[in-house]
PDB file of C-alpha atoms in Angstrom:
ATOM      1  CA  MET S 287       0.130   0.127  -0.149  1.00  0.00           C
ATOM      2  CA  SER S 288       2.977   2.016   1.233  1.00  0.00           C
ATOM      3  CA  GLY S 289       4.717   1.783  -2.655  1.00  0.00           C
ATOM      4  CA  MET S 290       0.907   2.984  -4.519  1.00  0.00           C
ATOM      5  CA  ARG S 291       1.236   6.632  -2.151  1.00  0.00           C
ATOM      6  CA  GLY S 292       5.033   7.235  -2.919  1.00  0.00           C
ATOM      7  CA  VAL S 293       3.262   6.915  -6.508  1.00  0.00           C
ATOM      8  CA  ARG S 294       0.883   9.550  -5.582  1.00  0.00           C
ATOM      9  CA  ALA S 295       2.739  11.883  -3.952  1.00  0.00           C
ATOM     10  CA  ALA S 296       5.289  11.784  -7.341  1.00  0.00           C
ATOM     11  CA  VAL S 297       2.771  11.799 -10.080  1.00  0.00           C
ATOM     12  CA  VAL S 298       1.251  14.857  -7.354  1.00  0.00           C
ATOM     13  CA  TRP S 299       4.735  17.186  -7.298  1.00  0.00           C
ATOM     14  CA  TRP S 300       4.891  16.291 -10.633  1.00  0.00           C
ATOM     15  CA  ILE S 301       1.789  18.388 -12.237  1.00  0.00           C
ATOM     16  CA  VAL S 302       2.258  21.270  -9.689  1.00  0.00           C
ATOM     17  CA  ALA S 303       6.370  21.468 -10.238  1.00  0.00           C
ATOM     18  CA  CYS S 304       4.517  21.223 -13.787  1.00  0.00           C
ATOM     19  CA  SER S 305       1.886  23.803 -14.096  1.00  0.00           C
ATOM     20  CA  GLY S 306       3.801  26.735 -13.326  1.00  0.00           C
ATOM     21  CA  CYS S 307       5.589  26.160 -16.622  1.00  0.00           C
ATOM     22  CA  GLY S 308       3.931  26.245 -19.083  1.00  0.00           C
ATOM     23  CA  HIS S 309       3.161  28.511 -22.356  1.00  0.00           C
ATOM     24  CA  SER S 310       0.064  30.949 -21.970  1.00  0.00           C
ATOM     25  CA  GLY S 311      -0.099  31.200 -25.954  1.00  0.00           C
ATOM     26  CA  GLY S 312      -0.035  35.047 -26.402  1.00  0.00           C
ATOM     27  CA  GLY S 313       2.935  35.809 -28.317  1.00  0.00           C
ATOM     28  CA  GLU S 314       4.022  39.548 -28.978  1.00  0.00           C
ATOM     29  CA  ALA S 315       0.866  40.411 -26.532  1.00  0.00           C
ATOM     30  CA  ASP S 316       2.600  39.728 -23.370  1.00  0.00           C
ATOM     31  CA  GLY S 317       5.162  41.981 -24.323  1.00  0.00           C
ATOM     32  CA  PRO S 318       8.801  42.489 -25.507  1.00  0.00           C
ATOM     33  CA  ALA S 319      11.487  41.090 -23.105  1.00  0.00           C
ATOM     34  CA  ALA S 320       9.069  40.001 -20.266  1.00  0.00           C
ATOM     35  CA  ALA S 321      11.591  38.282 -17.852  1.00  0.00           C
ATOM     36  CA  PRO S 322      10.555  34.200 -17.587  1.00  0.00           C
ATOM     37  CA  GLN S 323       9.000  32.766 -14.214  1.00  0.00           C
ATOM     38  CA  HIS S 324      10.821  30.115 -13.044  1.00  0.00           C
ATOM     39  CA  PRO S 325       8.617  27.880 -10.283  1.00  0.00           C
ATOM     40  CA  GLN S 326      10.765  27.808  -7.092  1.00  0.00           C
ATOM     41  CA  VAL S 327      11.773  24.805  -6.063  1.00  0.00           C
ATOM     42  CA  ARG S 328      13.169  23.540  -2.269  1.00  0.00           C
ATOM     43  CA  THR S 329      16.338  20.314  -2.587  1.00  0.00           C
ATOM     44  CA  ALA S 330      17.208  18.738   0.044  1.00  0.00           C
ATOM     45  CA  PRO S 331      20.194  16.480   0.764  1.00  0.00           C
ATOM     46  CA  VAL S 332      20.249  12.462  -0.032  1.00  0.00           C
ATOM     47  CA  SER S 333      20.381  10.168   3.305  1.00  0.00           C
ATOM     48  CA  ARG S 334      20.187   7.026   3.588  1.00  0.00           C
ATOM     49  CA  GLU S 335      17.735   5.550   6.438  1.00  0.00           C
ATOM     50  CA  PRO S 336      16.670   2.492   7.186  1.00  0.00           C
ATOM     51  CA  THR S 337      13.332   0.859   6.606  1.00  0.00           C
ATOM     52  CA  GLU S 338      11.235  -1.741   9.008  1.00  0.00           C
ATOM     53  CA  ARG S 339       8.973  -3.692   7.394  1.00  0.00           C
ATOM     54  CA  ILE S 340       5.819  -5.308   9.220  1.00  0.00           C
ATOM     55  CA  VAL S 341       3.863  -8.529   7.121  1.00  0.00           C
ATOM     56  CA  GLU S 342       1.451  -9.829   9.187  1.00  0.00           C
ATOM     57  CA  VAL S 343       0.351 -13.027   8.702  1.00  0.00           C
ATOM     58  CA  VAL S 344      -2.537 -15.944  10.271  1.00  0.00           C
ATOM     59  CA  GLY S 345      -1.012 -19.130   9.812  1.00  0.00           C
ATOM     60  CA  SER S 346      -0.457 -23.003  11.679  1.00  0.00           C
ATOM     61  CA  LEU S 347       3.826 -23.166  12.202  1.00  0.00           C
ATOM     62  CA  VAL S 348       4.071 -27.444  12.067  1.00  0.00           C
ATOM     63  CA  ALA S 349       7.616 -29.419  12.027  1.00  0.00           C
ATOM     64  CA  ASP S 350       9.032 -31.414   9.994  1.00  0.00           C
ATOM     65  CA  GLU S 351      10.231 -34.281  11.734  1.00  0.00           C
ATOM     66  CA  ARG S 352       9.212 -34.874  15.033  1.00  0.00           C
ATOM     67  CA  VAL S 353      11.996 -36.234  18.236  1.00  0.00           C
ATOM     68  CA  THR S 354      11.655 -37.865  22.064  1.00  0.00           C
ATOM     69  CA  VAL S 355      14.467 -37.067  23.873  1.00  0.00           C
ATOM     70  CA  THR S 356      15.438 -39.077  27.655  1.00  0.00           C
ATOM     71  CA  ASN S 357      17.709 -39.894  29.314  1.00  0.00           C
ATOM     72  CA  GLU S 358      18.995 -43.382  29.509  1.00  0.00           C
ATOM     73  CA  VAL S 359      19.793 -42.164  33.289  1.00  0.00           C
ATOM     74  CA  PRO S 360      18.011 -39.387  36.028  1.00  0.00           C
ATOM     75  CA  GLY S 361      18.852 -36.668  37.077  1.00  0.00           C
ATOM     76  CA  SER S 362      17.800 -32.982  36.625  1.00  0.00           C
ATOM     77  CA  VAL S 363      19.237 -30.471  34.379  1.00  0.00           C
ATOM     78  CA  ALA S 364      22.196 -28.905  34.948  1.00  0.00           C
ATOM     79  CA  THR S 365      23.959 -26.606  31.930  1.00  0.00           C
ATOM     80  CA  VAL S 366      21.986 -26.802  28.330  1.00  0.00           C
ATOM     81  CA  ARG S 367      24.016 -26.068  26.357  1.00  0.00           C
ATOM     82  CA  VAL S 368      22.494 -25.238  22.454  1.00  0.00           C
ATOM     83  CA  ASP S 369      19.677 -23.461  21.706  1.00  0.00           C
ATOM     84  CA  PHE S 370      16.340 -23.200  19.181  1.00  0.00           C
ATOM     85  CA  GLY S 371      18.123 -22.894  15.505  1.00  0.00           C
ATOM     86  CA  ASP S 372      21.538 -24.486  16.662  1.00  0.00           C
ATOM     87  CA  VAL S 373      23.123 -26.774  14.477  1.00  0.00           C
ATOM     88  CA  VAL S 374      24.123 -29.646  16.245  1.00  0.00           C
ATOM     89  CA  GLU S 375      26.062 -33.769  15.101  1.00  0.00           C
ATOM     90  CA  ALA S 376      24.787 -36.852  15.645  1.00  0.00           C
ATOM     91  CA  GLY S 377      26.797 -37.520  19.466  1.00  0.00           C
ATOM     92  CA  ALA S 378      26.905 -34.233  19.786  1.00  0.00           C
ATOM     93  CA  VAL S 379      26.429 -33.367  23.610  1.00  0.00           C
ATOM     94  CA  LEU S 380      23.409 -31.635  24.030  1.00  0.00           C
ATOM     95  CA  LEU S 381      22.638 -30.673  27.876  1.00  0.00           C
ATOM     96  CA  GLU S 382      25.472 -31.458  31.696  1.00  0.00           C
ATOM     97  CA  LEU S 383      22.748 -33.747  34.015  1.00  0.00           C
ATOM     98  CA  ASP S 384      24.101 -32.506  37.796  1.00  0.00           C
TER      99      ASP S 384
END
């Protein structure tokens, strides 16, 4: 939606800028050597600024695989060595029991 707003703003700016550039068509009746009228334009320096795009969607997230992890010896978890999304190798230590 914001892209369309930008296009509309550019078209409006172009129309306003060009509205002062027309020729009256009067020819010599305007008077000899009349100074041409130029539209006033205000400029600004170009700057780079971060933009943020937020997309809100509705849906469900389902894992490709399901794994059940159990311990072979009793105990409580003392240290967790991995986090969500970490890539692990087979046989890697994921956590330590006390």
